[in-house]
mmCIF file of C-alpha atoms in Angstrom:
data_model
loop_
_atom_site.group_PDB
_atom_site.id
_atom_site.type_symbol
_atom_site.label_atom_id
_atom_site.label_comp_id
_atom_site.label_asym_id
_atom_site.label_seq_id
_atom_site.Cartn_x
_atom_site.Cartn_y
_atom_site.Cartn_z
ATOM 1 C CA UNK M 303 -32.538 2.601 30.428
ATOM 2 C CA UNK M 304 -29.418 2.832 28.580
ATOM 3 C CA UNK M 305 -29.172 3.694 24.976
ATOM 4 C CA UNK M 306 -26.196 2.762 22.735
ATOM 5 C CA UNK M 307 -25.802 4.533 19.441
ATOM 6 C CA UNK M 308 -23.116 3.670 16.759
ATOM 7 C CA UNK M 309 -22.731 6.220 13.571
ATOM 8 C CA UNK M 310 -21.866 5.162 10.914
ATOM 9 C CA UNK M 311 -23.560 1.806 10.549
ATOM 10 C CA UNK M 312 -21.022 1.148 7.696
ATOM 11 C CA UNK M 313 -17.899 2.461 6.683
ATOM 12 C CA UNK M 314 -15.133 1.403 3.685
ATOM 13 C CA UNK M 315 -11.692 2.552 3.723
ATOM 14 C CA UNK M 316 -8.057 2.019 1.628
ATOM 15 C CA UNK M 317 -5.973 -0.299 3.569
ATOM 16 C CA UNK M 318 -3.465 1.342 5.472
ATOM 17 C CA UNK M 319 -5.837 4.218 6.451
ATOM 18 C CA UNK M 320 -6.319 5.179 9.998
ATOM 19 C CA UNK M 321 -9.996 4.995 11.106
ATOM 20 C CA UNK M 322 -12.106 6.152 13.927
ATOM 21 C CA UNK M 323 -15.802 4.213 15.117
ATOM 22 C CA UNK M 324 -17.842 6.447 17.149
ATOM 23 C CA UNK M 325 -20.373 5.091 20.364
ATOM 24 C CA UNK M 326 -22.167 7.043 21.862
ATOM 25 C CA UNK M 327 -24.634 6.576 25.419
ATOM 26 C CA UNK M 328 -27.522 8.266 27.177
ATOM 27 C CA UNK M 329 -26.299 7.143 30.902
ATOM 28 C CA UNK M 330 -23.267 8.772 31.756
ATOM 29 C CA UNK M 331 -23.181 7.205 34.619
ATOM 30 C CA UNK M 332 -21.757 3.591 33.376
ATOM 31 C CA UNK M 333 -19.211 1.627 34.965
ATOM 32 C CA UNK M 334 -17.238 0.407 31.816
ATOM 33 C CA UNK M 335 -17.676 0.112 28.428
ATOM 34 C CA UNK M 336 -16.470 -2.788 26.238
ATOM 35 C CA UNK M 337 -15.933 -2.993 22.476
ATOM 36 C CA UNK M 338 -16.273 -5.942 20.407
ATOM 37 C CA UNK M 339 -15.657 -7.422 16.881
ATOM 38 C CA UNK M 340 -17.682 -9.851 15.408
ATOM 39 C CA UNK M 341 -17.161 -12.022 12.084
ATOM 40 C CA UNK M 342 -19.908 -12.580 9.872
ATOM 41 C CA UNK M 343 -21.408 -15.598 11.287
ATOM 42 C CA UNK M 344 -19.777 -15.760 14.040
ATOM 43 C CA UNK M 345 -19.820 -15.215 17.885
ATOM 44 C CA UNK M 346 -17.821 -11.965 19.505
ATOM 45 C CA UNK M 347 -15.141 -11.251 20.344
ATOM 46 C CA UNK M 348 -13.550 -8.859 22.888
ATOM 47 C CA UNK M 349 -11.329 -6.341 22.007
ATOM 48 C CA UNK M 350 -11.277 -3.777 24.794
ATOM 49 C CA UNK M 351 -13.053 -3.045 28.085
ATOM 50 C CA UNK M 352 -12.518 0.713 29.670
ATOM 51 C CA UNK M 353 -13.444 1.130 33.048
ATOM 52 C CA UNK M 354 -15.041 3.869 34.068
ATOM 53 C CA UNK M 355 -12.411 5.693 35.917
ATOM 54 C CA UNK M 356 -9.873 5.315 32.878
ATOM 55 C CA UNK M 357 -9.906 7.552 30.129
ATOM 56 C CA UNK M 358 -8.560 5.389 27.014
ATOM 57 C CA UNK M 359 -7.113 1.883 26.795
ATOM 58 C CA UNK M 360 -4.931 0.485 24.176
ATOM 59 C CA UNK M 361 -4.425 -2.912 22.219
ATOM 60 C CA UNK M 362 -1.921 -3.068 19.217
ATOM 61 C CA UNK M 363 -3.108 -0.845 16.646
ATOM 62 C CA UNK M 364 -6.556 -0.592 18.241
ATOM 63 C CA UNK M 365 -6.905 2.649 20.978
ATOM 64 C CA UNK M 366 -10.377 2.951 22.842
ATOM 65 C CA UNK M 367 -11.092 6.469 24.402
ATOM 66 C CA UNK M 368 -14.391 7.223 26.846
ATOM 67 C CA UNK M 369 -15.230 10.388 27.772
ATOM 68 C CA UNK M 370 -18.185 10.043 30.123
ATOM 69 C CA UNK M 371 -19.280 13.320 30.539
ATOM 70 C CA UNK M 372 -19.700 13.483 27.075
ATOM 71 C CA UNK M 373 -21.518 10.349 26.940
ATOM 72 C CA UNK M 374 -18.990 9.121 23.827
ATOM 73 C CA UNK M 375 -16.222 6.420 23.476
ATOM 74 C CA UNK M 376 -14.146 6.341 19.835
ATOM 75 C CA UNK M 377 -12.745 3.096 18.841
ATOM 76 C CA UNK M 378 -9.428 4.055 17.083
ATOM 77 C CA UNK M 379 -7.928 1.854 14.239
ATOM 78 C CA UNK M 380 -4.186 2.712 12.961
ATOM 79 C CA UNK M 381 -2.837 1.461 10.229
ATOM 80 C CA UNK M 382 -6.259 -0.605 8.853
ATOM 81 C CA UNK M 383 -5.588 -4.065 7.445
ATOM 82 C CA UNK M 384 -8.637 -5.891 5.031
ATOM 83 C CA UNK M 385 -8.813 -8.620 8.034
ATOM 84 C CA UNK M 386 -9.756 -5.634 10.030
ATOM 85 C CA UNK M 387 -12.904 -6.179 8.286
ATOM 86 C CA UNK M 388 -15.944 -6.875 10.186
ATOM 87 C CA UNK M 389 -18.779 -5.430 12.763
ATOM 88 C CA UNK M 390 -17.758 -3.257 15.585
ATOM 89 C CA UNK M 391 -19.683 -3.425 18.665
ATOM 90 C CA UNK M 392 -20.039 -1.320 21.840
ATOM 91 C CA UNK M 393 -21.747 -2.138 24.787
ATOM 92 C CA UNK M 394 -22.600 -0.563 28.097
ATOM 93 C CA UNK M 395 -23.782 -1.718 31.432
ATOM 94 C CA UNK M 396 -26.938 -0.232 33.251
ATOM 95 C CA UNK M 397 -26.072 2.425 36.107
ATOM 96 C CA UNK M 398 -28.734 1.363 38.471
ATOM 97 C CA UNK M 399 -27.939 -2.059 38.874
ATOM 98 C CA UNK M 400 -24.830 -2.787 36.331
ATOM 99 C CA UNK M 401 -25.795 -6.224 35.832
ATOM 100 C CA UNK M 402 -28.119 -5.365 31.968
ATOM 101 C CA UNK M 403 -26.029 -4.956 29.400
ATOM 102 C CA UNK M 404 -26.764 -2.715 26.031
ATOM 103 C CA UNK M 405 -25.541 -3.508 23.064
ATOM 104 C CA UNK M 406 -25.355 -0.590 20.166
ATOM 105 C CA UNK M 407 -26.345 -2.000 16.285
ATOM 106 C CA UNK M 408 -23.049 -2.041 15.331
ATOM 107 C CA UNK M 409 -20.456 -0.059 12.450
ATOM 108 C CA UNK M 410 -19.868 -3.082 9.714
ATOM 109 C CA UNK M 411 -16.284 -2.071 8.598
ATOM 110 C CA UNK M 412 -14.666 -2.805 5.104
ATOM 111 C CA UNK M 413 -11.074 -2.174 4.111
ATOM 112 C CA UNK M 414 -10.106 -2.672 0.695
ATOM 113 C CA UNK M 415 -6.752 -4.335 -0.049
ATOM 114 C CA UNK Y 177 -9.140 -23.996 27.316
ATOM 115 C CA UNK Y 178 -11.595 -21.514 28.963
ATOM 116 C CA UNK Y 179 -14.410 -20.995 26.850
ATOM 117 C CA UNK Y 180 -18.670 -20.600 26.883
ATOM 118 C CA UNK Y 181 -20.203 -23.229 24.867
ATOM 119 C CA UNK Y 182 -23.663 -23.657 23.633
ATOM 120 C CA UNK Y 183 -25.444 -26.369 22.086
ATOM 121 C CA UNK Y 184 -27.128 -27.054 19.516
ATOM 122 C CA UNK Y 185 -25.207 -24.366 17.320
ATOM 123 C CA UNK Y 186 -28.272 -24.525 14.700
ATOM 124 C CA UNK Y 187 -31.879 -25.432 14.914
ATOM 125 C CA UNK Y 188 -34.555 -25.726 12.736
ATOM 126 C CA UNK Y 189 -37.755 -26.445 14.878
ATOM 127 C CA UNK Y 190 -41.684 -26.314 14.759
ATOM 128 C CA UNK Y 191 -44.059 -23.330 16.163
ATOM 129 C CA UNK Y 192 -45.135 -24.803 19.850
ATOM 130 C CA UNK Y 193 -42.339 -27.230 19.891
ATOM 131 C CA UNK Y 194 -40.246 -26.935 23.489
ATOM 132 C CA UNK Y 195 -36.571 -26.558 23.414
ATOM 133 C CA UNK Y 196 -34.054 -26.279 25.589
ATOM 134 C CA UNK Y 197 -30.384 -24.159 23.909
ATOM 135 C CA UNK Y 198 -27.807 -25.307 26.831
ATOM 136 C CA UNK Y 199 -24.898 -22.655 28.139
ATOM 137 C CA UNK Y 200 -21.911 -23.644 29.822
ATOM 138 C CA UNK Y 201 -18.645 -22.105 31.078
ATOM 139 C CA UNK Y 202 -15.523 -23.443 32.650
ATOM 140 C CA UNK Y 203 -14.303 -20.570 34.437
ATOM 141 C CA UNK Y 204 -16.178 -20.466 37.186
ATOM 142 C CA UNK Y 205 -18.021 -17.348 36.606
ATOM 143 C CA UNK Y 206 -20.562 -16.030 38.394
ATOM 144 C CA UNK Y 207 -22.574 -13.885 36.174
ATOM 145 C CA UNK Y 208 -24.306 -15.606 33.194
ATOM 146 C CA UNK Y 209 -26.410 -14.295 30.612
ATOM 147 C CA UNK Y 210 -28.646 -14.592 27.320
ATOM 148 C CA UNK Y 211 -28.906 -12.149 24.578
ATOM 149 C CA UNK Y 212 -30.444 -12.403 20.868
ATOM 150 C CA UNK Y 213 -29.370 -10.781 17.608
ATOM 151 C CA UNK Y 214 -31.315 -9.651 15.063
ATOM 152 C CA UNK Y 215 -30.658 -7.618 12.172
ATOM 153 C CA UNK Y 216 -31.518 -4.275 12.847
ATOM 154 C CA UNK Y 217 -32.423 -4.252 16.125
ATOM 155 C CA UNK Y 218 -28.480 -5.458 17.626
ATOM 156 C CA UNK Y 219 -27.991 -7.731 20.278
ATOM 157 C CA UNK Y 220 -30.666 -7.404 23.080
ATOM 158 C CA UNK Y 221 -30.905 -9.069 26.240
ATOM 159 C CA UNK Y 222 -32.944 -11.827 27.634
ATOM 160 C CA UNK Y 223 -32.244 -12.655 31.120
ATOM 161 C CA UNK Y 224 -29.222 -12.591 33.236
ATOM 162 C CA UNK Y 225 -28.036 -14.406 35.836
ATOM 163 C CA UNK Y 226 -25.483 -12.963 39.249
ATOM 164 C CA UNK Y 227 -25.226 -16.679 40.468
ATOM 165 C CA UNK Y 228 -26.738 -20.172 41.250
ATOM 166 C CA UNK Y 229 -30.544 -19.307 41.787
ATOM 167 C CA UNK Y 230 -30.181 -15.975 41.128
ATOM 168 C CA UNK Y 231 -31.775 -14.620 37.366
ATOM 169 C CA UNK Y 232 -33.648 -11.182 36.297
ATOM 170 C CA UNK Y 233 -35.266 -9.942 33.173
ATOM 171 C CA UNK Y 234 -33.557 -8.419 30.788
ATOM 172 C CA UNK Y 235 -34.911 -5.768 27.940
ATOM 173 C CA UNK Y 236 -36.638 -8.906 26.250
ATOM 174 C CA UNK Y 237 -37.641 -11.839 28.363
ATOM 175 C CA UNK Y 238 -41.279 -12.552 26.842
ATOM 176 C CA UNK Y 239 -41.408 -16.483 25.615
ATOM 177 C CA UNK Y 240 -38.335 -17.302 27.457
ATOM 178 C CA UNK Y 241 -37.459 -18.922 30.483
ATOM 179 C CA UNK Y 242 -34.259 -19.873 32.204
ATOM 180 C CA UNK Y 243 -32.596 -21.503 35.695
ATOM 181 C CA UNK Y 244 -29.444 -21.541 36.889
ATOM 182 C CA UNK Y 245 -29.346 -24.733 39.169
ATOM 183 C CA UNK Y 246 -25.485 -25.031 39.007
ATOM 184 C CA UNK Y 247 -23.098 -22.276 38.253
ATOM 185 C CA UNK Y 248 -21.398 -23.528 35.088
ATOM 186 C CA UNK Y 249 -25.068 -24.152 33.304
ATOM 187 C CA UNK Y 250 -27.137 -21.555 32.412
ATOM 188 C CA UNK Y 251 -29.918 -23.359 29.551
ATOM 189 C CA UNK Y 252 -32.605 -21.125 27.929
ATOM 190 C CA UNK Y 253 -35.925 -22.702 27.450
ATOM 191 C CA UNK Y 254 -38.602 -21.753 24.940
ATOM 192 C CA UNK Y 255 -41.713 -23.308 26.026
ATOM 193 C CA UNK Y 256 -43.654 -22.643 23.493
ATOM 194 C CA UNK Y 257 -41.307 -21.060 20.338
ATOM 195 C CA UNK Y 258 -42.832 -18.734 17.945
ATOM 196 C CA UNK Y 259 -41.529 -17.667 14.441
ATOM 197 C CA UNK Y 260 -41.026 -14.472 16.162
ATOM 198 C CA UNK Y 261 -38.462 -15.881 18.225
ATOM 199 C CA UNK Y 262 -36.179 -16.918 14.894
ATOM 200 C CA UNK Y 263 -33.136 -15.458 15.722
ATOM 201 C CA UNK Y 264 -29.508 -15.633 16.756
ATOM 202 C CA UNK Y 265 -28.666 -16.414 20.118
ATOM 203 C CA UNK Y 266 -25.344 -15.782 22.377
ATOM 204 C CA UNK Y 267 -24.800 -16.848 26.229
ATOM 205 C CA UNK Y 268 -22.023 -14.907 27.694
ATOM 206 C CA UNK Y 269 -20.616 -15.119 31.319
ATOM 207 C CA UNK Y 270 -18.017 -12.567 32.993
ATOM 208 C CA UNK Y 271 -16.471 -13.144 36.808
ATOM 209 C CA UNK Y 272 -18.608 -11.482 38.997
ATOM 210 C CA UNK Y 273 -21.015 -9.072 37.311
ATOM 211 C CA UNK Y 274 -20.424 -6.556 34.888
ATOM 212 C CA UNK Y 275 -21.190 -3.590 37.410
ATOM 213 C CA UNK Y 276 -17.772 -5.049 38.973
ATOM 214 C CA UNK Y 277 -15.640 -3.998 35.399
ATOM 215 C CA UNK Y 278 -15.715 -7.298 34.477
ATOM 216 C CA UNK Y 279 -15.310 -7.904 30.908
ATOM 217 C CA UNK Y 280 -17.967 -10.678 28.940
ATOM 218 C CA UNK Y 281 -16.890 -13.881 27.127
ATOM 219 C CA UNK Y 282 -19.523 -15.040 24.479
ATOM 220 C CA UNK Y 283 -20.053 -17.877 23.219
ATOM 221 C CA UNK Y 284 -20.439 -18.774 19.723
ATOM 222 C CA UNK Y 285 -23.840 -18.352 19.448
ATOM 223 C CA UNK Y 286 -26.785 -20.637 18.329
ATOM 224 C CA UNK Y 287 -29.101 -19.830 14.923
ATOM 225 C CA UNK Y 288 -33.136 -20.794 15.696
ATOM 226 C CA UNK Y 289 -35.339 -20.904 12.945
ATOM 227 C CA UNK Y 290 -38.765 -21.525 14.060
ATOM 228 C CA UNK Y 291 -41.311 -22.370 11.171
#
């Protein structure tokens, strides 16, 4: 069974710092891995999904890495804004079948104008 | 607009009382599933879904059951809800399976409070 961790499970920063969420996994073996945000009260929302054979993937200010032999993916902010402010969620498939999905508890972020 | 929706978005029910929490999706996706938040323990799964007819346990399937009789539906049923079961639910759906690198769309989630 897959296991998702997520250190810290909160973090505050300055705006305008550059930040860094760590995710970490027990299969190595996973075919992607996806990070999300999600609102207080909300649903989530996808912000980037790195297959297995790639080795980062990049969205605006937002840079995802996955090292798989490491079992670790980092979740790089640049440049944090306060409406960066929210819960950061990874997730990771199964290896045997693919098809269960596991979620880690999250890193609630804060950035303070 | 693509989207997952789910309906009711709250409910406040009775211990023993059936209900039914409907998913649907527009994108003709094949792979559906269920998941529940709670605080603490993350988002965990329920049961998934690879297409029409097809569904499997996930981590946490006790008290719930589900069909997939067309592929845009996907409804969880709780027979028999239990204050236990008070949580946050999210149905999510992706193209063809998630061991294919496909990427999930959630929808916005339904709060259960069973008293």
């Amino acid at each position: 069974k897959q296991e998702v961790t997520q250190i810290p499970a909160a973090l505050s920063v300055p705006e305008g710092e550059n930040l860094v969420l760590n995710c970490s996994f027990t299969d190595s073996a996973i075919y992607n891995l996806q990070w999300f945000r999600q609102d207080p009260g909300k649903g989530l929302t996808s912000l980037l999904l790195i297959q297995s054979s790639q080795r980062e993937q990049t969205s605006g200010r937002l840079n995802a890495s996955l090292d798989k032999s490491s079992g670790r993916s980092t979740l790089y902010i640049a440049a944090s804004q306060p409406g960066d402010s929210a819960t950061y969620l990874c997730a990771a498939p199964s290896s045997n079948t693919g098809n269960q999905f596991y979620f880690g508890t999250g890193t609630s972020l804060t950035v303070i104008p | 607009e693509a989207q997952v929706t789910q309906n009711p978005r709250y409910l406040i029910t009775v211990t023993g009382k059936k209900l039914t929490v409907t998913c649907s999706q527009n994108m003709n996706h094949e792979y559906m599933s269920w998941y529940r938040q709670d605080p603490g323990l993350g988002l965990r799964q329920i049961y998934y879904s690879m297409n029409v007819e097809v569904t499997d346990k996930g981590d946490v399937p006790e008290g719930y059951k589900v069909s997939r009789k067309e592929k845009r539906n996907f409804p969880l049923i709780l027979e028999s809800p239990s204050p236990n079961q008070t949580s946050l639910y999210f149905c999510a759906s992706s193209p063809i399976g998630l061991a294919g690198g496909d990427e999930q769309y959630f929808g916005p989630g339904t709060r259960l409070t069973v008293t």
